[in-house]
Coordinates of C-alpha atoms and ligand atoms in Angstrom, one line a residue:
M1194 CA 4.1 125.1 92.4
S1195 CA 1.8 126.3 95.3
T1196 CA 0.8 123.7 97.8
T1197 CA -1.4 126.0 99.8
H1198 CA -4.7 125.2 98.1
D1199 CA -6.5 123.8 95.1
V1200 CA -8.2 126.2 92.7
F1201 CA -11.8 125.1 92.2
N1202 CA -15.2 126.7 91.6
Q1203 CA -13.6 129.3 89.3
V1204 CA -15.4 129.5 85.9
P1205 CA -13.8 128.2 82.7
P1206 CA -13.1 130.9 80.1
L1207 CA -15.8 131.3 77.6
T1208 CA -14.1 130.8 74.2
G1209 CA -14.6 128.7 71.1
H1210 CA -18.2 129.9 70.7
D1211 CA -19.9 131.7 67.8
T1212 CA -21.0 135.2 68.9
S1213 CA -23.6 135.3 66.2
A1214 CA -25.4 132.3 67.6
D1215 CA -27.8 134.5 69.4
P1216 CA -31.4 133.6 68.7
A1217 CA -32.7 137.1 68.5
L1218 CA -30.0 138.0 66.0
L1219 CA -30.4 134.9 63.9
E1220 CA -34.2 135.3 63.7
G1221 CA -33.7 139.0 62.8
I1222 CA -31.3 138.2 60.1
E1223 CA -33.9 135.9 58.4
R1224 CA -36.8 138.4 58.9
E1225 CA -34.9 141.4 57.6
G1226 CA -33.8 139.6 54.4
A1227 CA -30.2 138.7 55.0
G1228 CA -30.5 134.9 55.4
W1229 CA -28.3 134.6 52.3
A1230 CA -25.4 136.2 54.2
L1231 CA -25.6 133.8 57.2
P1232 CA -22.3 131.8 56.4
G1233 CA -20.3 135.1 56.3
I1234 CA -21.9 136.3 59.5
Q1235 CA -21.2 133.0 61.2
E1236 CA -17.6 133.1 60.1
V1237 CA -17.3 136.5 61.8
G1238 CA -19.1 135.2 64.9
R1239 CA -16.8 132.1 65.1
L1240 CA -13.7 134.3 64.7
A1241 CA -14.8 136.6 67.5
G1242 CA -15.1 133.6 69.8
T1243 CA -11.6 132.4 69.3
P1244 CA -9.1 133.0 72.1
E1245 CA -6.8 134.7 69.6
A1246 CA -9.3 137.4 68.5
M1247 CA -10.2 138.0 72.1
E1248 CA -6.6 138.4 73.1
L1249 CA -6.1 140.9 70.2
G1250 CA -9.0 142.9 71.6
R1251 CA -7.5 142.9 75.0
L1252 CA -4.0 143.8 73.7
A1253 CA -5.2 146.7 71.6
E1254 CA -7.0 148.1 74.6
R1255 CA -4.2 147.6 77.0
V1256 CA -1.5 149.3 74.9
P1257 CA -3.2 152.5 73.7
P1258 CA -2.0 154.4 70.6
R1259 CA 0.8 156.9 70.8
L1260 CA 1.0 160.3 69.3
H1261 CA 4.2 161.5 67.4
T1262 CA 3.9 165.2 66.6
H1263 CA 7.5 165.4 65.3
D1264 CA 10.1 163.1 63.9
R1265 CA 13.5 162.7 65.6
Y1266 CA 14.9 165.6 63.6
G1267 CA 12.1 168.0 64.7
R1268 CA 10.0 167.9 61.6
R1269 CA 6.2 167.7 62.1
V1270 CA 4.8 164.3 61.3
D1271 CA 1.4 164.3 63.1
E1272 CA 1.3 160.5 63.2
V1273 CA -0.3 158.0 65.6
E1274 CA 1.3 154.7 66.2
Y1275 CA -0.9 151.7 67.0
V1276 CA 0.1 148.3 68.3
P1277 CA 0.0 145.4 65.7
A1278 CA -3.1 144.0 67.4
Y1279 CA -5.1 147.0 66.4
H1280 CA -4.1 146.6 62.8
R1281 CA -5.0 142.9 62.9
L1282 CA -8.5 143.8 64.2
M1283 CA -8.9 146.5 61.5
E1284 CA -7.7 144.1 58.8
T1285 CA -10.2 141.5 59.9
A1286 CA -13.1 143.9 60.0
V1287 CA -12.3 145.4 56.6
S1288 CA -11.7 142.0 54.9
H1289 CA -15.2 140.8 56.2
G1290 CA -16.8 143.9 54.8
I1291 CA -17.9 145.4 58.2
H1292 CA -16.7 148.8 57.0
A1293 CA -18.2 150.4 53.8
A1294 CA -18.5 147.2 51.8
P1295 CA -22.4 147.0 51.6
W1296 CA -22.5 150.2 49.6
A1297 CA -20.9 148.2 46.8
D1298 CA -23.3 145.3 47.2
D1299 CA -26.7 145.6 45.4
R1300 CA -28.2 142.6 47.2
P1301 CA -31.2 143.5 49.4
G1302 CA -30.2 142.8 53.0
A1303 CA -26.5 143.7 52.5
H1304 CA -26.8 146.4 55.1
V1305 CA -28.5 144.0 57.5
A1306 CA -25.7 141.5 57.0
R1307 CA -23.2 144.2 57.8
A1308 CA -25.1 145.2 60.9
A1309 CA -25.1 141.5 62.1
K1310 CA -21.4 141.3 61.5
F1311 CA -20.7 144.6 63.3
Y1312 CA -22.8 143.2 66.2
S1313 CA -21.0 139.8 66.2
W1314 CA -17.4 141.2 65.9
N1315 CA -17.4 142.2 69.6
V1316 CA -13.8 141.8 70.6
D1317 CA -12.9 145.5 70.7
A1318 CA -15.1 148.5 70.5
G1319 CA -12.3 151.0 69.8
H1320 CA -11.5 149.9 66.3
G1321 CA -15.2 149.8 65.7
C1322 CA -15.1 153.6 65.6
P1323 CA -13.2 154.0 62.3
I1324 CA -14.9 151.0 60.9
S1325 CA -18.3 152.7 61.6
M1326 CA -17.2 156.0 60.3
T1327 CA -15.9 154.5 57.1
Y1328 CA -19.3 152.8 56.6
A1329 CA -21.2 156.1 57.4
V1330 CA -19.2 158.5 55.3
V1331 CA -20.4 157.0 51.9
P1332 CA -24.0 158.4 51.8
A1333 CA -22.8 161.8 52.8
L1334 CA -20.0 161.8 50.3
R1335 CA -22.5 161.0 47.5
A1336 CA -23.6 164.7 47.8
N1337 CA -20.5 165.3 45.7
P1338 CA -20.7 162.8 42.8
E1339 CA -17.2 163.6 41.6
L1340 CA -15.6 162.9 45.0
A1341 CA -17.8 159.8 45.5
A1342 CA -16.6 158.5 42.1
R1343 CA -13.0 159.0 43.1
F1344 CA -13.1 157.6 46.6
E1345 CA -16.1 155.3 47.1
P1346 CA -14.5 152.3 45.3
L1347 CA -11.5 152.6 47.7
L1348 CA -13.7 153.0 50.8
T1349 CA -15.7 149.9 49.9
N1350 CA -12.7 147.8 49.0
R1351 CA -12.0 145.0 51.4
E1352 CA -8.3 145.8 51.9
Y1353 CA -6.9 147.6 54.9
D1354 CA -4.0 149.7 53.7
F1355 CA -2.6 151.7 56.6
G1356 CA -0.3 154.6 56.2
L1357 CA -0.1 158.2 55.1
R1358 CA -0.1 158.3 51.3
D1359 CA -2.0 159.9 48.5
P1360 CA -5.4 158.3 49.0
E1361 CA -5.8 157.5 45.3
T1362 CA -2.6 155.4 45.4
K1363 CA -3.9 153.2 48.2
R1364 CA -5.8 149.9 47.9
G1365 CA -8.3 150.8 50.6
L1366 CA -9.3 153.9 52.6
I1367 CA -10.6 154.6 56.1
A1368 CA -12.6 157.7 56.9
G1369 CA -13.3 159.8 60.0
M1370 CA -15.7 162.6 61.1
S1371 CA -14.5 165.8 62.6
M1372 CA -17.2 168.1 63.9
T1373 CA -17.0 168.8 67.6
E1374 CA -15.2 172.1 68.6
K1375 CA -14.3 173.4 72.0
Q1376 CA -17.2 175.8 72.2
G1377 CA -19.9 173.4 70.8
G1378 CA -20.4 169.8 70.0
S1379 CA -24.1 169.1 69.9
D1380 CA -24.6 172.7 68.7
V1381 CA -22.4 172.5 65.6
R1382 CA -23.8 175.8 64.3
A1383 CA -21.5 177.4 66.8
N1384 CA -18.4 176.0 64.9
T1385 CA -15.8 178.8 64.3
T1386 CA -13.6 176.9 61.8
T1387 CA -13.6 178.8 58.5
A1388 CA -13.4 177.8 54.9
R1389 CA -12.1 180.2 52.2
P1390 CA -12.9 179.4 48.6
Q1391 CA -9.9 179.1 46.2
V1392 CA -9.8 179.7 42.4
D1393 CA -9.3 176.0 41.7
G1394 CA -12.7 175.2 43.4
S1395 CA -11.1 173.9 46.6
Y1396 CA -11.2 175.6 50.0
R1397 CA -8.7 176.5 52.6
I1398 CA -9.7 175.5 56.1
V1399 CA -8.5 177.2 59.3
G1400 CA -9.6 176.3 62.8
H1401 CA -9.6 173.5 65.3
K1402 CA -11.6 170.4 66.3
W1403 CA -11.8 169.4 70.0
F1404 CA -12.6 165.7 69.1
T1405 CA -11.4 163.8 66.1
S1406 CA -11.2 160.1 66.5
A1407 CA -9.1 157.8 64.3
P1408 CA -6.9 160.7 63.1
M1409 CA -4.8 158.3 60.9
S1410 CA -7.8 158.0 58.6
D1411 CA -7.3 158.8 55.0
L1412 CA -10.3 161.1 54.6
F1413 CA -12.4 163.2 57.0
L1414 CA -15.7 164.9 56.7
T1415 CA -15.7 168.2 58.6
L1416 CA -17.8 171.2 59.1
A1417 CA -16.6 174.8 58.6
Q1418 CA -18.1 178.2 58.0
A1419 CA -17.9 179.1 54.3
P1420 CA -19.2 182.4 52.8
G1421 CA -22.6 180.7 52.3
G1422 CA -22.8 179.4 55.9
L1423 CA -21.9 176.2 57.7
S1424 CA -20.8 173.7 55.1
C1425 CA -19.5 170.1 54.8
F1426 CA -16.0 169.4 53.5
L1427 CA -13.9 166.4 52.6
L1428 CA -10.3 166.7 53.8
P1429 CA -7.7 164.2 52.8
R1430 CA -4.8 163.6 55.3
V1431 CA -2.4 163.5 52.3
L1432 CA -3.0 165.6 49.2
P1433 CA -3.0 164.3 45.6
G1434 CA 0.7 164.1 44.7
G1435 CA 1.7 163.0 48.2
E1436 CA 2.2 166.2 50.2
A1437 CA 0.7 166.2 53.8
N1438 CA -2.4 168.3 54.2
P1439 CA -1.6 170.7 57.1
I1440 CA -3.7 169.0 59.8
R1441 CA -1.9 169.3 63.1
F1442 CA -2.4 166.8 66.0
L1443 CA -2.1 168.5 69.4
R1444 CA -2.7 165.6 71.8
L1445 CA -4.7 162.4 72.3
K1446 CA -7.5 162.3 74.8
D1447 CA -7.0 160.2 77.9
K1448 CA -10.4 158.4 78.0
L1449 CA -12.5 156.4 80.4
G1450 CA -12.6 153.5 77.8
N1451 CA -12.4 153.1 74.1
K1452 CA -8.6 153.0 74.6
S1453 CA -7.6 151.3 71.5
N1454 CA -9.1 154.1 69.4
A1455 CA -7.1 157.3 69.2
S1456 CA -9.2 160.4 69.8
S1457 CA -7.3 163.6 69.1
E1458 CA -7.5 167.3 69.3
I1459 CA -6.5 168.8 66.0
E1460 CA -5.9 172.1 64.1
Y1461 CA -6.5 172.9 60.5
D1462 CA -3.6 175.1 59.5
D1463 CA -4.8 176.2 56.0
A1464 CA -5.7 172.7 55.2
V1465 CA -7.2 171.8 51.8
G1466 CA -10.9 170.8 51.7
W1467 CA -13.4 170.0 49.0
L1468 CA -17.0 171.0 49.3
V1469 CA -19.5 168.2 49.8
G1470 CA -23.1 169.3 49.1
E1471 CA -24.0 172.9 48.9
E1472 CA -22.5 175.8 50.8
G1473 CA -24.6 176.5 53.9
R1474 CA -26.1 173.0 53.9
G1475 CA -23.4 171.4 55.9
V1476 CA -25.6 170.0 58.6
K1477 CA -28.1 168.5 56.1
T1478 CA -25.2 166.9 54.3
I1479 CA -23.4 165.4 57.3
V1480 CA -26.6 164.2 58.8
E1481 CA -26.5 161.4 56.2
M1482 CA -23.4 160.2 57.9
V1483 CA -24.7 160.7 61.4
N1484 CA -27.8 158.6 60.6
M1485 CA -25.5 155.6 60.0
T1486 CA -23.2 156.2 63.0
R1487 CA -26.3 156.5 65.2
L1488 CA -27.5 153.1 63.9
D1489 CA -24.0 151.8 64.8
C1490 CA -24.4 153.2 68.3
V1491 CA -27.5 151.1 68.7
I1492 CA -25.8 148.1 67.2
G1493 CA -22.8 148.6 69.4
S1494 CA -24.9 149.0 72.5
A1495 CA -27.0 145.9 71.7
S1496 CA -23.8 143.9 71.1
G1497 CA -22.2 145.0 74.3
M1498 CA -25.4 144.2 76.2
R1499 CA -25.5 140.7 74.7
S1500 CA -21.8 140.1 75.4
A1501 CA -22.2 141.2 79.0
L1502 CA -25.3 139.0 79.4
V1503 CA -23.7 135.9 77.9
Q1504 CA -20.6 136.3 80.1
A1505 CA -22.8 136.8 83.2
A1506 CA -25.0 133.7 82.4
H1507 CA -21.9 131.6 81.6
H1508 CA -20.5 132.6 85.0
A1509 CA -23.7 131.7 86.8
R1510 CA -23.8 128.3 85.0
H1511 CA -20.4 127.3 86.4
R1512 CA -20.1 129.0 89.7
S1513 CA -21.7 127.6 92.9
A1514 CA -22.5 129.5 96.1
F1515 CA -24.5 128.3 99.1
G1516 CA -24.7 124.7 97.7
K1517 CA -26.1 125.4 94.3
L1518 CA -25.0 126.7 90.9
L1519 CA -25.8 130.4 90.8
V1520 CA -28.0 129.9 87.8
D1521 CA -30.2 127.7 90.0
Q1522 CA -30.6 130.3 92.7
P1523 CA -34.0 131.8 92.3
L1524 CA -32.9 135.4 92.7
M1525 CA -30.0 135.0 90.3
R1526 CA -32.5 133.6 87.8
N1527 CA -34.5 136.7 88.2
V1528 CA -31.5 138.9 87.5
L1529 CA -30.4 137.0 84.5
A1530 CA -33.8 136.7 83.0
D1531 CA -34.4 140.5 83.4
L1532 CA -31.1 141.2 81.8
A1533 CA -31.9 138.8 79.0
V1534 CA -35.3 140.5 78.3
E1535 CA -33.6 143.9 78.1
S1536 CA -30.9 142.5 75.8
E1537 CA -33.3 140.8 73.5
A1538 CA -35.5 143.9 73.2
A1539 CA -32.4 145.9 72.2
T1540 CA -31.2 143.3 69.6
T1541 CA -34.7 142.9 68.1
A1542 CA -35.2 146.7 67.8
M1543 CA -31.7 147.0 66.3
M1544 CA -32.4 144.4 63.7
R1545 CA -35.7 146.0 62.7
L1546 CA -33.8 149.3 62.3
A1547 CA -31.1 147.7 60.3
G1548 CA -33.8 146.3 58.0
A1549 CA -35.4 149.7 57.7
N1550 CA -32.0 151.2 56.9
D1551 CA -31.4 148.6 54.2
R1552 CA -34.7 149.4 52.6
A1553 CA -34.4 153.1 53.1
V1554 CA -31.1 153.3 51.3
R1555 CA -32.7 151.5 48.4
G1556 CA -35.4 154.2 48.1
D1557 CA -38.2 152.9 50.3
A1558 CA -39.7 156.1 51.6
G1559 CA -42.0 154.5 54.3
E1560 CA -39.0 152.7 55.8
A1561 CA -37.0 155.9 55.7
S1562 CA -39.7 157.6 57.7
L1563 CA -39.8 154.7 60.2
R1564 CA -36.0 154.9 60.5
R1565 CA -36.2 158.7 61.2
L1566 CA -38.2 158.5 64.4
A1567 CA -37.6 155.0 65.6
L1568 CA -33.8 155.3 65.2
A1569 CA -33.6 158.6 67.2
A1570 CA -35.8 157.1 70.0
T1571 CA -33.9 153.8 70.1
K1572 CA -30.6 155.6 70.0
Y1573 CA -31.7 157.5 73.1
Y1574 CA -33.1 154.6 75.0
V1575 CA -31.0 151.6 74.1
C1576 CA -27.8 153.5 74.6
K1577 CA -29.1 154.6 78.0
R1578 CA -29.9 151.1 79.0
G1579 CA -26.5 149.6 78.0
P1580 CA -24.4 151.0 80.8
V1581 CA -27.0 150.0 83.4
L1582 CA -27.2 146.5 82.1
A1583 CA -23.4 146.2 82.0
N1584 CA -23.2 147.3 85.6
E1585 CA -25.6 144.5 86.7
A1586 CA -24.0 141.9 84.5
L1587 CA -20.6 142.8 86.0
E1588 CA -22.0 142.2 89.4
C1589 CA -23.1 138.7 88.5
L1590 CA -19.4 137.8 88.4
G1591 CA -19.0 139.1 91.9
G1592 CA -15.5 140.6 92.5
N1593 CA -14.1 139.1 89.3
G1594 CA -16.5 141.4 87.4
Y1595 CA -14.6 144.4 88.7
I1596 CA -11.2 143.0 87.6
E1597 CA -9.6 143.9 84.3
D1598 CA -8.7 140.3 83.5
F1599 CA -12.4 139.7 82.9
D1600 CA -14.0 141.3 79.9
L1601 CA -17.0 142.8 81.8
A1602 CA -14.9 145.7 83.1
R1603 CA -14.1 146.7 79.5
I1604 CA -17.7 146.4 78.3
Y1605 CA -18.8 148.5 81.3
R1606 CA -16.4 151.3 80.5
E1607 CA -17.3 151.2 76.8
L1608 CA -21.1 151.5 76.9
P1609 CA -21.5 155.1 78.2
L1610 CA -19.6 156.4 75.1
L1611 CA -22.3 155.2 72.8
S1612 CA -24.8 157.3 74.7
I1613 CA -22.6 160.4 74.3
W1614 CA -21.5 160.0 70.7
E1615 CA -23.7 161.0 67.8
G1616 CA -26.2 162.9 70.0
S1617 CA -26.0 162.7 73.7
G1618 CA -29.1 161.6 75.6
N1619 CA -30.9 165.0 75.6
V1620 CA -29.9 165.7 72.1
A1621 CA -31.1 162.4 70.8
A1622 CA -34.4 162.8 72.7
L1623 CA -34.9 166.3 71.3
D1624 CA -34.0 165.0 67.8
A1625 CA -36.9 162.5 68.1
L1626 CA -39.2 165.4 69.0
R1627 CA -37.9 167.3 66.0
A1628 CA -38.7 164.3 63.8
I1629 CA -42.3 164.3 65.1
G1630 CA -42.7 168.1 64.6
R1631 CA -41.0 168.5 61.2
E1632 CA -41.6 165.1 59.6
P1633 CA -45.0 163.9 60.8
E1634 CA -44.8 161.0 58.3
S1635 CA -42.2 159.5 60.7
L1636 CA -44.8 159.4 63.4
D1637 CA -47.3 157.8 61.0
A1638 CA -44.8 155.2 60.0
F1639 CA -44.0 154.5 63.7
F1640 CA -47.7 154.0 64.6
G1641 CA -48.2 152.0 61.4
E1642 CA -45.5 149.6 62.7
A1643 CA -46.8 149.7 66.3
E1644 CA -50.3 148.8 65.2
L1645 CA -49.2 145.6 63.7
A1646 CA -48.9 144.2 67.2
L1647 CA -52.2 145.3 68.5
G1648 CA -54.7 142.8 69.9
A1649 CA -52.3 140.3 71.3
D1650 CA -51.6 141.8 74.7
A1651 CA -53.9 144.3 76.6
R1652 CA -50.9 145.9 78.3
Y1653 CA -49.4 146.8 75.0
D1654 CA -52.7 148.0 73.6
D1655 CA -53.0 150.3 76.6
A1656 CA -49.5 151.6 76.1
V1657 CA -50.1 152.5 72.5
T1658 CA -53.3 154.3 73.5
S1659 CA -51.6 156.2 76.3
L1660 CA -48.7 157.2 74.0
K1661 CA -51.1 158.6 71.4
K1662 CA -52.7 160.6 74.2
E1663 CA -49.4 161.9 75.5
L1664 CA -48.6 163.0 71.9
T1665 CA -51.7 165.3 71.8
D1666 CA -50.3 167.5 74.5
F1667 CA -47.5 169.7 73.5
D1668 CA -47.2 171.7 76.7
D1669 CA -43.7 171.6 78.2
I1670 CA -42.8 169.2 75.4
E1671 CA -39.0 169.7 75.8
L1672 CA -39.2 169.2 79.5
R1673 CA -41.1 165.9 78.8
A1674 CA -38.8 164.8 75.9
R1675 CA -37.0 162.0 77.7
R1676 CA -40.2 160.6 79.2
L1677 CA -42.0 160.7 75.8
V1678 CA -39.2 159.3 73.8
E1679 CA -38.6 156.5 76.3
Q1680 CA -42.3 155.6 75.8
I1681 CA -41.8 155.6 72.0
A1682 CA -38.8 153.4 72.3
V1683 CA -40.4 150.9 74.7
V1684 CA -43.5 150.6 72.6
F1685 CA -41.4 150.0 69.6
Q1686 CA -39.5 147.2 71.4
A1687 CA -42.7 145.7 72.9
G1688 CA -44.5 145.6 69.6
L1689 CA -41.5 143.8 68.0
L1690 CA -41.2 141.3 70.8
I1691 CA -44.9 140.5 70.8
R1692 CA -44.7 139.8 67.0
H1693 CA -41.4 138.0 66.9
A1694 CA -40.0 136.8 70.3
P1695 CA -41.0 133.7 72.3
T1696 CA -44.2 134.4 74.4
A1697 CA -42.2 134.2 77.6
V1698 CA -39.9 137.1 76.6
A1699 CA -42.7 139.3 75.3
D1700 CA -44.8 138.6 78.4
A1701 CA -42.0 139.5 80.8
F1702 CA -41.3 142.7 78.8
C1703 CA -44.9 143.8 78.8
A1704 CA -45.4 143.0 82.5
T1705 CA -42.4 145.1 83.5
R1706 CA -41.6 147.7 81.0
L1707 CA -45.2 148.5 80.0
A1708 CA -47.3 147.5 83.0
R1709 CA -44.5 148.7 85.4
D1710 CA -44.8 145.7 87.7
W1711 CA -41.1 146.1 88.3
G1712 CA -38.5 147.6 90.7
S1713 CA -35.8 150.1 89.8
A1714 CA -33.0 147.5 89.6
F1715 CA -32.6 144.5 87.3
G1716 CA -33.8 141.3 89.0
T1717 CA -37.2 142.6 90.0
L1718 CA -39.4 140.6 87.6
P1719 CA -42.6 139.7 89.3
A1720 CA -43.4 136.1 90.3
G1721 CA -45.4 133.9 87.9
L1722 CA -43.4 134.6 84.7
D1723 CA -41.9 131.7 82.8
L1724 CA -38.2 132.2 83.1
A1725 CA -36.8 129.0 81.7
P1726 CA -37.4 129.8 78.0
I1727 CA -35.9 133.3 78.5
L1728 CA -32.8 131.9 80.2
E1729 CA -32.4 129.3 77.4
R1730 CA -31.7 132.1 75.0
T1731 CA -28.7 133.2 77.0
E1732 CA -26.7 130.0 76.2
P1733 CA -23.6 130.8 74.1
G1734 CA -23.8 128.9 70.7
F1735 CA -21.0 126.8 69.4
Ligands
LIG438 C1 -14.3 159.2 73.0 C2 -14.9 160.3 72.2 C3 -14.6 160.3 70.8 C4 -15.2 161.3 70.0 N1 -14.9 161.3 68.7 C5 -15.5 162.3 67.9 C6 -15.1 162.4 66.5 O1 -14.4 161.6 66.0 N2 -15.6 163.4 65.8 C7 -16.4 164.4 66.4 O2 -16.9 165.3 65.7 N3 -16.8 164.3 67.7 C8 -16.3 163.3 68.5 N4 -16.6 163.2 69.8 C9 -17.4 164.3 70.4 C10 -18.9 163.9 70.7 O3 -19.6 163.7 69.5 C11 -19.4 165.1 71.5 O4 -18.7 165.1 72.8 C12 -20.9 165.0 71.7 O5 -21.6 165.2 70.5 C13 -21.4 166.1 72.7 O6 -20.9 167.3 72.4 P1 -20.2 168.2 73.5 O7 -19.1 167.4 74.1 O8 -19.8 169.5 72.9 O9 -21.2 168.5 74.6 P2 -22.4 169.6 74.6 O10 -22.9 169.7 73.3 O11 -21.9 170.8 75.3 O12 -23.5 168.9 75.6 C14 -23.3 168.8 77.0 C15 -24.6 168.2 77.5 O13 -25.7 169.1 77.3 C16 -26.8 168.4 76.6 N5 -27.4 169.3 75.7 C17 -27.0 169.8 74.6 N6 -27.9 170.6 74.0 C18 -29.0 170.5 74.8 C19 -30.3 171.1 74.7 N7 -30.7 171.8 73.7 N8 -31.2 170.8 75.7 C20 -30.8 170.0 76.8 N9 -29.6 169.4 76.9 C21 -28.7 169.7 75.9 C22 -26.1 167.2 76.0 O14 -27.0 166.1 75.8 C23 -25.0 166.8 76.9 O15 -25.5 166.0 78.0 C24 -16.1 162.2 70.6 C25 -16.4 162.2 72.0 C26 -15.8 161.2 72.7 C27 -16.1 161.2 74.2

């Protein structure tokens, strides 16, 4: 035992808390019609706060998956081996219905409940990728009712059944999405993979994909050029009867973060695929999936932001410097409150979108229109704010924030991915413009929502007026896309905070994000704001 010094003024680990005990989340759950699901959400939140679950997340990240292209005798196997921790995380997520389960649940609010669980199950982002894709595949798959009838019950089943077998002999399935090619990711129309129709109605797929995450999934949606144009196909990893579908894994990507998730480069070597939707309508079909994964990017970003904030605030409540707890140092209070406002705005917008999604999938056209524009704009903006917030939260821990033993480093590495996936910044911003141009009802729905908050705060009323003015001028619209879409996203967040958040939170948001009485770094809130009620909402719940 060391006699050189006593260890003190280091912060106790934050464990044993309920990650769903987040005021903005809990209020959103009630508002968006998922109050009935609270016990299940809290169960997930309490699990995520256990030291065991946190350690599984760290382990899965620390020991990344390994690719085996061949077996010991030289036969191709194309398998990825994961550590047991990864499987435990997958098992937990699937058994709590964080994957495709809400598609088999008729209760209004089922998709909101799932969003809240996805947000609360924050121990490892990597396995969240296949969980998200399994959720997202279902609405796209429904474009082929026969395939949906065969596979949907297995995708929604709450059993994680890992391994390469005929999908229809398994107890539960996981799905992936394989679109990006070397010469074009955002521009999927540049895909060169081809699909040849066969007499039995199937297609033979030849080509490559530059990114395919979770390659041990049972089913993939992919895009390929068929005689009628770019089309969407479902490919099983294993064909009915048990023979492997010839999908070759070339290598796994060495990534900045998201290490527990395998992201592979693959080739289709005359692989069997089944058409989903019509030939030539591939983008329209797969967009149903992308809508859901985009929502998950927003949920994942909001979740990462909240985790980073809670860790930073926890540190500041236990660490002293210059004779005071950090949380009592005025400048640290400014930083934490500013982070808290950003995090609450993200969570509140995320929950409104989860509600819109829930109602849209049940046939509410107005909510589908709101989702169309507000989701594209929020995907752009919240996913851009995530990494910046994580950077500042990390700094609140001082040097420890930069050290792998602390979870901030992992969150920091993770968040930029959500901005790249499912429409990188520019693509998401341009998609919001496309929604305005081609689906004007989405803009009407957006302003319908925004106008509900008018009359309570002059800064907000001015922001809505100036946004409307900005939208009358279409000169250089692409050049201005980020600026305009940011305004849309910020107005969306401000309106929701004015209606639903404590006055102190909405006031700080409007003063800074709308009236621009703010610097370029976090921690530049102006004097005169009421910070105590904002900081109260950063306490971890138990
Ligand atoms: C870890 C990881 C896992 C992934 N997993 C999968 C997966 O499972 N399946 C899958 O299909 N893909 C996957 N991807 C790929 C990802 O979706 C793409 O990388 C992303 O869509 C961007 O495509 P790209 O890389 O081809 O970049 P590009 O499309 O070449 O874009 C490069 C840059 O140009 C910008 N840009 C593009 N078009 C325009 C324009 N018109 N105007 C202005 N700017 C523009 C983009 O915003 C981006 O900043 C994964 C990526 C990563 C990093």
